[in-house]
Coordinates of C-alpha atoms in Angstrom, one line a residue:
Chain A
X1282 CA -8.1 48.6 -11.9
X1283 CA -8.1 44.9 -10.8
X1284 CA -8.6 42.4 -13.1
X1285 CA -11.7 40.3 -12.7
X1286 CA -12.6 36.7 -13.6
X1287 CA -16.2 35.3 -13.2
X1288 CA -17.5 31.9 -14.3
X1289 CA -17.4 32.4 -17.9
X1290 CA -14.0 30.8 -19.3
X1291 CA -14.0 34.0 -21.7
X1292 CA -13.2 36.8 -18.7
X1293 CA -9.9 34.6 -18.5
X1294 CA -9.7 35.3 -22.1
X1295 CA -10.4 38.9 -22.2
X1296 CA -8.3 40.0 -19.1
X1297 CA -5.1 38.7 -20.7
X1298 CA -4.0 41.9 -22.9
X1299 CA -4.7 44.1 -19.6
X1300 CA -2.4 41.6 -17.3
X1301 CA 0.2 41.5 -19.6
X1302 CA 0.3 45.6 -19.8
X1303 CA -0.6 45.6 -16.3
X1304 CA 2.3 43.3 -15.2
X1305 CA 5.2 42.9 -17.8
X1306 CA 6.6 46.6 -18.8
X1307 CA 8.2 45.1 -21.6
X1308 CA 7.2 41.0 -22.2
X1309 CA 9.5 39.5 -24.6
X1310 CA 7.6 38.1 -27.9
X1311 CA 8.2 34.6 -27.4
X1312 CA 6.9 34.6 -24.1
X1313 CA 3.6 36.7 -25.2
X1314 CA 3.2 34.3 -27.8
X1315 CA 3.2 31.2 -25.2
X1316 CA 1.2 32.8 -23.2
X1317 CA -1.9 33.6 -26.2
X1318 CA -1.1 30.4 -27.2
X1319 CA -2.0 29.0 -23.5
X1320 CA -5.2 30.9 -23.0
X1321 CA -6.7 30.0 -26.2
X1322 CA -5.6 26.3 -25.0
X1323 CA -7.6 27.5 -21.8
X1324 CA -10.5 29.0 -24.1
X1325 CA -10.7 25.4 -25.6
X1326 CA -10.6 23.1 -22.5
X1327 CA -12.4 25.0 -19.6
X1328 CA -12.7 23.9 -16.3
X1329 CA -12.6 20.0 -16.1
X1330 CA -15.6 18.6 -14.5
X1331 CA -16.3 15.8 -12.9
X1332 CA -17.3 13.9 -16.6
X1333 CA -13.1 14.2 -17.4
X1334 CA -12.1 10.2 -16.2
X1335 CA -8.8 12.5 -14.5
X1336 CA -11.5 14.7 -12.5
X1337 CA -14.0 11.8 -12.1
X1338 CA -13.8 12.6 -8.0
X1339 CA -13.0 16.3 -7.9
X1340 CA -15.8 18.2 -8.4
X1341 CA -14.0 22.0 -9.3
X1342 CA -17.4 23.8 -9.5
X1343 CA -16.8 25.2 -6.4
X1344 CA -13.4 27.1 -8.2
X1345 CA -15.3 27.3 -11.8
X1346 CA -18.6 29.0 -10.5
X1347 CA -16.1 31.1 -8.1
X1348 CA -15.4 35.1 -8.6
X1349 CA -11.6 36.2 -8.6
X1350 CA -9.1 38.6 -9.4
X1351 CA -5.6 39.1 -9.9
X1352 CA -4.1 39.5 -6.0
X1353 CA -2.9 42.9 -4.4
X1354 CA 1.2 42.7 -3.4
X1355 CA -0.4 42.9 -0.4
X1356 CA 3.1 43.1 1.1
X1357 CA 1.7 45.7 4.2
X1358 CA 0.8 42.5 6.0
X1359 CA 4.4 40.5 5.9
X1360 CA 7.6 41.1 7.9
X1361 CA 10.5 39.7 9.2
X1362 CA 8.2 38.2 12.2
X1363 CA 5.1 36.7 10.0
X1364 CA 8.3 35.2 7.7
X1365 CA 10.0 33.5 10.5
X1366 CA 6.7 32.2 12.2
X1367 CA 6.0 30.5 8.8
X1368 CA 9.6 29.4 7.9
X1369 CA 11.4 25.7 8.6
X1370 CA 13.1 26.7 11.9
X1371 CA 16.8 25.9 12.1
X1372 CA 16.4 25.1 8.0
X1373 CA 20.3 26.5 6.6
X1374 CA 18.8 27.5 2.9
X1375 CA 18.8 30.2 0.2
X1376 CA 15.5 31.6 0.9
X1377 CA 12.9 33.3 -1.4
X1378 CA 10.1 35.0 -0.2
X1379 CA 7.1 35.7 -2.5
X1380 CA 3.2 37.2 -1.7
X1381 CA 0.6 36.7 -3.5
X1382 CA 3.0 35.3 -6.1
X1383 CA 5.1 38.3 -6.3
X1384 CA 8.7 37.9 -4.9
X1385 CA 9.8 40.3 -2.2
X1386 CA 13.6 40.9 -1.9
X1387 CA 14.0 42.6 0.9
X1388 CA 12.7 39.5 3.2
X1389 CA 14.6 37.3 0.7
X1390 CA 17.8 35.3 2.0
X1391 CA 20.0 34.4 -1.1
X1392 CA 23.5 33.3 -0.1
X1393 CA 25.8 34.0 -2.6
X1394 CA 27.5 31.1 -4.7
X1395 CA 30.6 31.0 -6.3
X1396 CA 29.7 28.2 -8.1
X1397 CA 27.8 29.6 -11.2
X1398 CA 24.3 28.7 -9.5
X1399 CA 21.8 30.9 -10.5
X1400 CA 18.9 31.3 -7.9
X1401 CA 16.5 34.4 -8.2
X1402 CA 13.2 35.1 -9.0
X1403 CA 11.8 33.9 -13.1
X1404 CA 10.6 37.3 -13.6
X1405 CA 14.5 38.4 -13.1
X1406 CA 15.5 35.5 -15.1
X1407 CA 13.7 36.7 -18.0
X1408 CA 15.9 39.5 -18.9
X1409 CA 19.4 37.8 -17.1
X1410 CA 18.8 34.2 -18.0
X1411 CA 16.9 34.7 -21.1
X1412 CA 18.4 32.5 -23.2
X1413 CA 17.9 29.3 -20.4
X1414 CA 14.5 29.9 -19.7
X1415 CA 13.4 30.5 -23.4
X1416 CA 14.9 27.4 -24.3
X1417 CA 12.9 25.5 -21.0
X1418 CA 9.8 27.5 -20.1
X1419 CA 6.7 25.3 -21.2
X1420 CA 8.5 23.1 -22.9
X1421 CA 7.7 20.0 -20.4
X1422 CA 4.3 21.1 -18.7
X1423 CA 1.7 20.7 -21.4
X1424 CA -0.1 23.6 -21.7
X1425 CA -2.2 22.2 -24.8
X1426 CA -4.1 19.4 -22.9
X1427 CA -4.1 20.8 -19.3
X1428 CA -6.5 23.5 -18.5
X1429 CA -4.6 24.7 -15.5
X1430 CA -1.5 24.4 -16.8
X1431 CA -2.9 26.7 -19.5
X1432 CA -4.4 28.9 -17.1
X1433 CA -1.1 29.4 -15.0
X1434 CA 1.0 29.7 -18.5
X1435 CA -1.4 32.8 -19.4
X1436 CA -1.6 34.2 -16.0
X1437 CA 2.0 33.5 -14.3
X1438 CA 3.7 36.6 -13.4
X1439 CA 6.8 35.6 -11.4
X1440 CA 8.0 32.4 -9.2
X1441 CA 11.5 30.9 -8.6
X1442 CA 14.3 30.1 -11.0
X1443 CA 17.1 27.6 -9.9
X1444 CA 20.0 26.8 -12.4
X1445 CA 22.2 24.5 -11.4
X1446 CA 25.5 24.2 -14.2
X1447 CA 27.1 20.9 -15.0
X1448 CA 28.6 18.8 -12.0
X1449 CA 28.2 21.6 -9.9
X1450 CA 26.4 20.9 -6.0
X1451 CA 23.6 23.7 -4.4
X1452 CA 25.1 22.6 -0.9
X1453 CA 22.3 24.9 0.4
X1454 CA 18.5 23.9 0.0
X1455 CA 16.2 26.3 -2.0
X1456 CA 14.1 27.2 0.2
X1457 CA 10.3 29.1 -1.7
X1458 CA 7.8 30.4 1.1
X1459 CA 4.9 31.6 -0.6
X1460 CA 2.3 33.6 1.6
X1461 CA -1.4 34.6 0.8
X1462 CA -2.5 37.5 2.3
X1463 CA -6.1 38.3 3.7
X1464 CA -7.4 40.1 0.2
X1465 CA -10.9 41.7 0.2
X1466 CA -11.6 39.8 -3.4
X1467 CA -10.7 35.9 -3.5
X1468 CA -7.3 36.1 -5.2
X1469 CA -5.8 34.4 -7.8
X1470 CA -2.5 33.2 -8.0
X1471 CA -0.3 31.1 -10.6
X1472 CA 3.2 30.8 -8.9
X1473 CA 5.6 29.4 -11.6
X1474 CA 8.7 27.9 -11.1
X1475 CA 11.9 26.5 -13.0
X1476 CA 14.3 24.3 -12.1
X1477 CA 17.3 23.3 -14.6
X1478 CA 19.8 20.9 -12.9
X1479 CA 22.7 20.4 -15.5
X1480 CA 24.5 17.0 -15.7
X1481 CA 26.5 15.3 -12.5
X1482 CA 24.8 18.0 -10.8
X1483 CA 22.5 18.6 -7.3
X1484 CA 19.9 20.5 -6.0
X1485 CA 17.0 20.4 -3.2
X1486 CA 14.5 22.6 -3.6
X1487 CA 11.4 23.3 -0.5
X1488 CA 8.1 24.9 -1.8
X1489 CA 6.2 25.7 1.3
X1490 CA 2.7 27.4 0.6
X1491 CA 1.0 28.8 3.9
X1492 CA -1.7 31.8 4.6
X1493 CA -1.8 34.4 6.8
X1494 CA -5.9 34.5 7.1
X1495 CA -8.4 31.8 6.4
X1496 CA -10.3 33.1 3.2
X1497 CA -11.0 31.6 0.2
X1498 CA -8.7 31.9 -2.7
X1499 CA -7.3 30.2 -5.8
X1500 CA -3.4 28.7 -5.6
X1501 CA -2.5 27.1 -9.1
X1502 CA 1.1 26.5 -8.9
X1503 CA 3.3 25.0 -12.0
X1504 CA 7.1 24.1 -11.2
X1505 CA 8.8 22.6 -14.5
X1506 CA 12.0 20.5 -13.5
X1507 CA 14.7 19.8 -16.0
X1508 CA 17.7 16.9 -15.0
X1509 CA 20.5 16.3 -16.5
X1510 CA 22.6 12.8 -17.3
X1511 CA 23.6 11.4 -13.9
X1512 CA 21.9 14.7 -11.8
X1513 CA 20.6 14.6 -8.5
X1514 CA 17.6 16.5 -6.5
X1515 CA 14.7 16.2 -4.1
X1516 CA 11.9 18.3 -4.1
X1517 CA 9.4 19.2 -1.3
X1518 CA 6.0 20.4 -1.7
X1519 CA 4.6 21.5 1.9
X1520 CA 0.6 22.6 1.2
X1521 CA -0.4 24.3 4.3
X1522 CA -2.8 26.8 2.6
X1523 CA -5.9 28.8 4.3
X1524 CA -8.7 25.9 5.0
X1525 CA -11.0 27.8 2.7
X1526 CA -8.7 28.0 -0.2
X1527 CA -7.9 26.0 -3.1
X1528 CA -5.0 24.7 -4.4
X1529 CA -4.1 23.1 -7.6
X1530 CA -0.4 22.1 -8.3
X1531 CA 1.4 20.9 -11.0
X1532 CA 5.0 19.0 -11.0
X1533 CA 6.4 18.1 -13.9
X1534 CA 9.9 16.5 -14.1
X1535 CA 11.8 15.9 -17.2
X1536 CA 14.5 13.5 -16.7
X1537 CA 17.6 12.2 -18.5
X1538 CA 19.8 8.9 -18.1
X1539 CA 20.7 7.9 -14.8
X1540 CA 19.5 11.1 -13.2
X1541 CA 17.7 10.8 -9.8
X1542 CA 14.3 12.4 -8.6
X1543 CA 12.9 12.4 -5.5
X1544 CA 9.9 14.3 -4.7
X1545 CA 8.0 14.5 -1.5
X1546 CA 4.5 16.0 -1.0
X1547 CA 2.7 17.2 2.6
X1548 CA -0.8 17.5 2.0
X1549 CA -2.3 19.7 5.1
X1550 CA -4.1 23.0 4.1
X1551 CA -7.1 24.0 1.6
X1552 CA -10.3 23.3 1.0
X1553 CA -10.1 21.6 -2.2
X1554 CA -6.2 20.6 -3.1
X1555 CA -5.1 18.6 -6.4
X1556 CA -1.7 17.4 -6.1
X1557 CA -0.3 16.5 -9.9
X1558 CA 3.2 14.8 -9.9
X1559 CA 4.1 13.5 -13.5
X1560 CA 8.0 12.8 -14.3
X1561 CA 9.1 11.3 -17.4
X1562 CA 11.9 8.8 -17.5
X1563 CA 13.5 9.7 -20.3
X1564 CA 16.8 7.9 -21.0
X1565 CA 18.0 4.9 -19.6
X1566 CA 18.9 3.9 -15.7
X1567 CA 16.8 6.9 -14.6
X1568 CA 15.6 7.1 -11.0
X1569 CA 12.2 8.5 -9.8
X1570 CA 10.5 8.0 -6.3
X1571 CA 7.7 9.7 -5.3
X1572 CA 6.1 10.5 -1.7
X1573 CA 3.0 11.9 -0.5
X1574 CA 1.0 12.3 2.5
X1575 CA -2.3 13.6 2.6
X1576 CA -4.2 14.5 6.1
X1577 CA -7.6 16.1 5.1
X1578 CA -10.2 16.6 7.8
X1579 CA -13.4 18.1 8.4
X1580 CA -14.6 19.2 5.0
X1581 CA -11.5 19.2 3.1
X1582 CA -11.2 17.7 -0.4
X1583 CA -7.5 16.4 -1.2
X1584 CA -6.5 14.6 -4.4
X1585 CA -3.5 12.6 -5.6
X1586 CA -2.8 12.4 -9.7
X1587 CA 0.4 10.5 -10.2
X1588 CA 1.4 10.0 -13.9
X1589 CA 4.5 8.4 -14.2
X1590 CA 6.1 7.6 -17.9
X1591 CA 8.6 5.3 -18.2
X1592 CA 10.1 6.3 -21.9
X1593 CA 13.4 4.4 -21.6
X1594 CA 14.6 0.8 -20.8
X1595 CA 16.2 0.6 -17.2
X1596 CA 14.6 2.8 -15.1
X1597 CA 13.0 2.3 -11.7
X1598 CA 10.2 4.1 -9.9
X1599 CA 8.5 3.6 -6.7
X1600 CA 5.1 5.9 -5.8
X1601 CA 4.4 5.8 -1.8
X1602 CA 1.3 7.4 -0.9
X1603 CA -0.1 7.7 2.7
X1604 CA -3.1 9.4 3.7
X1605 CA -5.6 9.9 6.9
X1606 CA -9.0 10.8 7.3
X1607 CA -11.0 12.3 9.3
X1608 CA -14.9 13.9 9.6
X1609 CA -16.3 14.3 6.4
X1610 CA -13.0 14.7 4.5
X1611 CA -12.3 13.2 1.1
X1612 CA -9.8 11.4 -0.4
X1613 CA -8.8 10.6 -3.7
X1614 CA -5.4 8.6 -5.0
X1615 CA -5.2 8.4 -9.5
X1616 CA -2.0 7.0 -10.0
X1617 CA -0.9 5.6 -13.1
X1618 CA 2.3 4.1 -14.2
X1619 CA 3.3 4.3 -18.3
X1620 CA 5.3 2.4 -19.9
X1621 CA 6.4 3.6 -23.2
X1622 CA 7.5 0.6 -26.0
X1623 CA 10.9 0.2 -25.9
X1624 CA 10.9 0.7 -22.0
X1625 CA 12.4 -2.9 -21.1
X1626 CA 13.1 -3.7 -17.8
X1627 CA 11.2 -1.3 -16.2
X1628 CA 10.6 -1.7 -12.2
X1629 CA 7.6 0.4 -11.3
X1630 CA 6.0 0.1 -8.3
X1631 CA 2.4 2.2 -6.8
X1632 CA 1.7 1.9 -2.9
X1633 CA -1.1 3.7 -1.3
X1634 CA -2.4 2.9 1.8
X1635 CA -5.2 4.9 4.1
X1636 CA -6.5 5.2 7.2
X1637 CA -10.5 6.6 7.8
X1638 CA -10.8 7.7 11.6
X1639 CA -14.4 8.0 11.2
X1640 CA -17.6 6.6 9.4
X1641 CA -18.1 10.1 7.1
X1642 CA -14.7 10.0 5.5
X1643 CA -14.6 8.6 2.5
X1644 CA -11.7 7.9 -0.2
X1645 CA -11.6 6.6 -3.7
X1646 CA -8.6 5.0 -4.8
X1647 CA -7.3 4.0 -8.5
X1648 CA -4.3 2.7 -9.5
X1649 CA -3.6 2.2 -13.2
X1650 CA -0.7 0.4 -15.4
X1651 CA -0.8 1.2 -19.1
X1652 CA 1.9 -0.8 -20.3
X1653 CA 2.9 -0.9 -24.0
X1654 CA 5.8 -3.5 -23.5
X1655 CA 6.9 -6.6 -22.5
X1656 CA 9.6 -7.6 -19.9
X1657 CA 8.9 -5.0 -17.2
X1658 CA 8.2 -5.2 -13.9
X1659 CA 5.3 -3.4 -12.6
X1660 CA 3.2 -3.7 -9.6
X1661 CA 0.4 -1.4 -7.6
X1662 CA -1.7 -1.9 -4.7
X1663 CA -4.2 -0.1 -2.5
X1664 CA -5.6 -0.3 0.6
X1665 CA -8.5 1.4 2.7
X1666 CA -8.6 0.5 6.5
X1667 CA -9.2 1.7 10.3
X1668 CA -7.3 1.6 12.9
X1669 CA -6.2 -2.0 13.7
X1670 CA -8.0 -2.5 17.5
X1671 CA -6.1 -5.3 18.0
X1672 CA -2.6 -3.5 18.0
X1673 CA -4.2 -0.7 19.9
X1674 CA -5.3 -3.4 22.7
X1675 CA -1.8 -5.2 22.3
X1676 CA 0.1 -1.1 23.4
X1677 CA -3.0 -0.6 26.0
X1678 CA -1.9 -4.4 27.6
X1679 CA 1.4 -2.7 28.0
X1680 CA 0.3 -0.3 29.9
X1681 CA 0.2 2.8 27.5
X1682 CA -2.9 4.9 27.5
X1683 CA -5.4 4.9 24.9
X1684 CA -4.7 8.2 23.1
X1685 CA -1.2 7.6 23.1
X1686 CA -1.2 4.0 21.6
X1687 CA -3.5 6.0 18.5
X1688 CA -0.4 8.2 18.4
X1689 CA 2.0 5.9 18.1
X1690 CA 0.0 3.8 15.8
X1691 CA -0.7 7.1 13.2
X1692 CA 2.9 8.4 13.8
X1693 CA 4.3 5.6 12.4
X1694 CA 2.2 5.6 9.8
X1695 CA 3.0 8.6 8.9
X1696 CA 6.1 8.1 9.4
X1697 CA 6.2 5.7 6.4
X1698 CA 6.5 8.4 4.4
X1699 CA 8.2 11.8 5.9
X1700 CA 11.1 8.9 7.1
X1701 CA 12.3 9.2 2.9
X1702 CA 13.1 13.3 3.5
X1703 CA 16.9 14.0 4.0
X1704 CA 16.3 17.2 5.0
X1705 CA 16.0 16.9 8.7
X1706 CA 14.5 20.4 10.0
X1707 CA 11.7 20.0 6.9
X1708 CA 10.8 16.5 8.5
X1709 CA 11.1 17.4 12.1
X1710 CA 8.3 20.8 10.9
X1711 CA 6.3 18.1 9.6
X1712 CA 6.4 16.1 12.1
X1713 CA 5.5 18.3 14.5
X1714 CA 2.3 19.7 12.4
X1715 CA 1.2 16.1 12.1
X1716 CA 1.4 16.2 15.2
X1717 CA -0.6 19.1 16.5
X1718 CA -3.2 17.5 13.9
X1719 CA -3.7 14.3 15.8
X1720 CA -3.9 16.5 18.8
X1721 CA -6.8 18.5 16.9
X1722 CA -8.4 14.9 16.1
X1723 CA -8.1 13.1 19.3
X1724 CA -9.8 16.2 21.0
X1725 CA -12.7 16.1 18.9
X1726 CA -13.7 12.6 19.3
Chain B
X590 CA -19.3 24.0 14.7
X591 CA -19.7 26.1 11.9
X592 CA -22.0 29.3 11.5
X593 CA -25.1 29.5 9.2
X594 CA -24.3 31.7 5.7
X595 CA -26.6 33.7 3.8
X596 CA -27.4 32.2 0.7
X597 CA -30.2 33.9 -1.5
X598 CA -33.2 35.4 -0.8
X599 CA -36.8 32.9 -0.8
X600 CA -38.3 34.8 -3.2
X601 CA -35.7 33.5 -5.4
X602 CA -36.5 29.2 -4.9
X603 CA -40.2 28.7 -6.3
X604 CA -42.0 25.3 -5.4
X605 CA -40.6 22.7 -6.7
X606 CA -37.0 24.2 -8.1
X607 CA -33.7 23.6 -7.1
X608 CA -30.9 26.4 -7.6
X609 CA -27.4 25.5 -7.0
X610 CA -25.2 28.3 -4.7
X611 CA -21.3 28.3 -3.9
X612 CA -21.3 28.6 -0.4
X613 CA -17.5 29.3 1.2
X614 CA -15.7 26.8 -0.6
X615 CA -18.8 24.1 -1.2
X616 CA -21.3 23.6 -3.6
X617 CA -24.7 24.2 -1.6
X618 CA -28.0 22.7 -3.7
X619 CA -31.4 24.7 -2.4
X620 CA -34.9 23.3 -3.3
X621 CA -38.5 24.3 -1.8
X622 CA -41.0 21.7 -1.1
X623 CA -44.4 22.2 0.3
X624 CA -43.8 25.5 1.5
X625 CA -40.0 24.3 3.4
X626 CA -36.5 25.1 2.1
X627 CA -33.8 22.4 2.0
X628 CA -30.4 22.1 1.4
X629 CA -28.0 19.6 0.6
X630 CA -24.3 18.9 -1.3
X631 CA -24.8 19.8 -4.7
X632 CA -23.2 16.5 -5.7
X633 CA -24.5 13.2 -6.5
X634 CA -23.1 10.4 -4.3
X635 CA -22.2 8.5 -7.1
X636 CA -20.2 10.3 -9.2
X637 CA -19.9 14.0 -8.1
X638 CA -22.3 15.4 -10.4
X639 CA -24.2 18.7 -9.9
X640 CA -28.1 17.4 -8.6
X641 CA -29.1 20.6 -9.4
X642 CA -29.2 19.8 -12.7
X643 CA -31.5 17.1 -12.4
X644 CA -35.5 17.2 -11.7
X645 CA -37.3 17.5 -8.7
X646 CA -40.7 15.4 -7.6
X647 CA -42.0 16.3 -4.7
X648 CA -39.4 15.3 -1.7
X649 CA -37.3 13.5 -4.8
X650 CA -34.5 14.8 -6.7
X651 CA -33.4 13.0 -9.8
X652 CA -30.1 13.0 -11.0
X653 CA -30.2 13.4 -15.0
X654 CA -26.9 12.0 -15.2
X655 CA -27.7 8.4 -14.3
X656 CA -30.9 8.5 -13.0
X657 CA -29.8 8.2 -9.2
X658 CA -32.6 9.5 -6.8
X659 CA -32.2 10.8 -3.2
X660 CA -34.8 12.2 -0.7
X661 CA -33.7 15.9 -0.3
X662 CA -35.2 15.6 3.5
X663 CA -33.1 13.3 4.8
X664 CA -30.4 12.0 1.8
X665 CA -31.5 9.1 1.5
X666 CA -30.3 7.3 -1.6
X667 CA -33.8 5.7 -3.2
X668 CA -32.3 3.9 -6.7
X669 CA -29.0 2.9 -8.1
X670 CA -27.1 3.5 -9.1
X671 CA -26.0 5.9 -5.9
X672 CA -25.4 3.8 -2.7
X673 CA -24.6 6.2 -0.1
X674 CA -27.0 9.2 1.3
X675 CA -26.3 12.5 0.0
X676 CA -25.3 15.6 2.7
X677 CA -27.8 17.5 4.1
X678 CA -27.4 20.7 5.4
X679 CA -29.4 22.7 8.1
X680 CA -31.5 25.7 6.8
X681 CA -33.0 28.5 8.7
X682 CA -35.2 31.3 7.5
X683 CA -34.7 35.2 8.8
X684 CA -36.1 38.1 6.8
X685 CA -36.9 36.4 3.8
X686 CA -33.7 35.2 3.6
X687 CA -32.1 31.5 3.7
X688 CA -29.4 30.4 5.4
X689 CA -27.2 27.7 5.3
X690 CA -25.2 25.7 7.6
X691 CA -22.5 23.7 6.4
X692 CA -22.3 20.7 8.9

């Protein structure tokens, strides 16, 4: 029998015993008891609404008044063909497929590695790894204070798990596709994901959400990632999602001295999208740069939440947010920089810039400092515009057309951002979707 | 453009009430005045707050969060501390039933 939520907070109480028989055959305690403790957590908080300062622009009622239930495998409706017409073409990566959350081996692509890097699914990792992901799981994304971290604590049943051991380099990407398939119910999915990357060591890892149909369902994804002293690692987040579903995701990165972040997020799909990036600096000369773009258009909702702590002296990060509008899409950028006492010389720095292409889209914008320190450098701007006419007449005077002078003036700034991504074949897909959307855009007008 | 979606049935609106429906992936707010059935975004232009909780007064709905008032025929926004018009949706009625397009 499926289990059901409706839009009382206590059916996601009652249906945990059942998920847990349901879908772990034998959960270890510790686990069990993080998850109880997560959906009383869940029990406590509810949905935020719109009276939370975090959710002051994101009105979720659409997702709390919602009916769902735990997702089919619905595997019958993926192959080999549906995976490659989704997947980064010419991308050379250990690839894991999941559906509906659930990973699927056979489609999978893990190469193998000498090297003692573990890459495999978290359910796997339970019983192989237990030892690394009892010691990491939950420890970084707050459960206590986060109602959909709770929720995805409770209600996570699988997702990826990269280990990475000291000074050693993934030379391959990890590469996570994870398809929603066309359900009869609206489907609910927590995809959870843990990254440990060891000291002097490297990873990238790609998490690429897409649909095969457009119906409305629920995406709330959690990816906890660990670095060591001196490690290295990019992470992608590509949200191309059905245009009726939603999406909330959650990326928290724990970092120690002189380690290296660099996260990248492609905001493209859903109908209402939250986008939480929140690393902690924690130990000194650490490194953390974060990039997003955000295209939402006709009725889509798409918001930023950047929460950057700064918990050491030394350490440098830079947020660079783009995003474009169109019809009656909205927009919303909440970043804020913290810096802890004893943080000295801290060099933050919060960018985001937008671009409305018509009169109905709208975008609220908030950059925060809270700093707790002195000698640190910190700055953060904002800005809300349309295209510039004047540059569009200066490209038209050299006798480029009109709809290719707005390309050229929204590819590069897009470009802005996707231009960070060392991972050519992810940026070249991107690109090329960006494209297709100005395409889309320019037709309607 | 999108299609018109079933919403509830008109014997379920009296005069003068507003119920609050989740339409696809949007929060649709349905009222009857004089005898007509409108709709609009269940969300207050000033700070994303269900309408649907609020009063309405003839043509008038009233936020009760802040006391922000909008004219549920055309969006208008009528007192601070909204600025900008609500979204008003198109609304057709077939066998007793109300439907909803989402612009």
């Amino acid at each position: 029998m499926a289990i059901e939520f409706n839009n009382k907070v206590e059916s996601y109480v009652n249906g945990l015993p059942e998920f847990q028989k349901t879908y772990f055959k034998e959960i270890p305690s510790w686990l069990s008891d993080i998850k109880n403790e997560a959906i009383k957590s869940f029990s406590k908080l509810g949905f935020p609404t719109p009276l939370d300062e975090d959710w002051r622009f994101t009105n979720l009622a659409p997702i709390s008044r919602n009916s769902f239930q735990i997702a089919s495998n619905g595997i019958s409706e993926v192959n080999k063909e549906s995976i490659d017409k989704f997947s980064i073409p010419s991308l050379d990566c250990h690839k894991l497929i999941f559906v509906n959350g659930r990973y699927v081996s056979d489609l999978s692509d893990i190469k193998s590695d000498a090297d003692g890097i573990v890459i495999k699914s978290l359910k796997e990792a339970l019983n192989s790894d237990k030892d690394l992901v009892e010691k990491h799981l939950g420890k970084y994304a707050e459960y206590k204070n986060d109602a959909f971290i709770s929720l995805n604590t409770a209600y996570f049943e699988d997702g990826v798990f990269v280990y990475v051991p000291k000074s050693k380099i993934a030379e391959k990407p990890v590469y996570v596709l994870n398809i929603s398939t066309n359900e009869e119910a609206q489907s609910l999915v927590n995809p959870r994901n843990l990254v440990i990357v060891e000291d002097n060591a490297e990873v990238k890892v790609v998490e690429h959400y897409v649909s095969t149909a457009q119906n409305v369902y629920l995406s709330n994804v959690v990816t906890e990632f660990v670095l060591g002293e001196n490690a290295n690692a990019e992470h992608y987040m590509l949200e191309l999602e059905s245009k009726k579903a939603f999406n909330i995701s959650t990326l928290r990165i724990q970092q120690k001295r002189s380690s290296n972040i660099k996260s990248h997020s492609i905001l493209l799909g859903g109908a209402i999208v939250r986008n939480n990036v929140h690393p902690v600096l924690n130990g000194e000369g650490c490194n953390s740069d974060i990039f997003g773009l955000y295209l939402p258009k006709d009725r889509q909702h798409m918001d930023n939440f950047m929460r950057v702590e700064h918990a050491s002296p030394h350490c440098d990060s830079r947020q660079f947010y783009n995003g474009i509008l169109d019809d009656k899409a909205r927009g919303v950028f909440h970043g804020r920089i913290v810096v802890h006492e004893g943080a000295m010389l801290t060099d933050a720095k919060q960018t985001n810039r937008n671009l409305l292409l018509s009169d109905t889209a709208q975008i609220d914008t908030k950059p925060q400092l809270e700093i707790y320190n002195y000698d640190v450098k910190c700055t953060h701007g904002a800005t809300i515009g349309q295209m510039d006419d004047e540059a569009i007449f200066y490209l038209k005077s050299r006798g480029i057309p009109n709809k290719e002078a707005r390309r050229i003036m929204l590819q590069s700034f897009t470009n802005e951002t996707l231009e960070s991504m060392s991972l050519e074949p992810v940026r070249e897909s991107m690109e090329n979707l960006i494209l297709e959307w100005f395409e889309e855009s320019f037709a309607n007008k | 453009m999108s299609d018109f979606h079933k919403v509830a049935p008109t014997s379920e609106i009296e005069e003068g009430e507003i119920k609050s429906f989740i339409v696809e992936s949007e929060i649709v707010a349905v009222c009857k005045v004089d005898g007509e059935y409108y709709a609009f975004k269940d969300e207050c232009s000033h700070q994303t707050l269900p309408l649907s909780d609020g009063d309405i007064q003839g043509e008038i709905v009233t936020c009760c969060y802040h006391g922000a008032e909008f004219n549920v025929k055309t969006g208008e926004a009528l007192c601070l501390p909204a600025t900008d018009p609500i979204e008003i949706f198109e609304v057709k009625i077939e066998n007793d039933e109300i439907f909803v397009k989402l612009g």
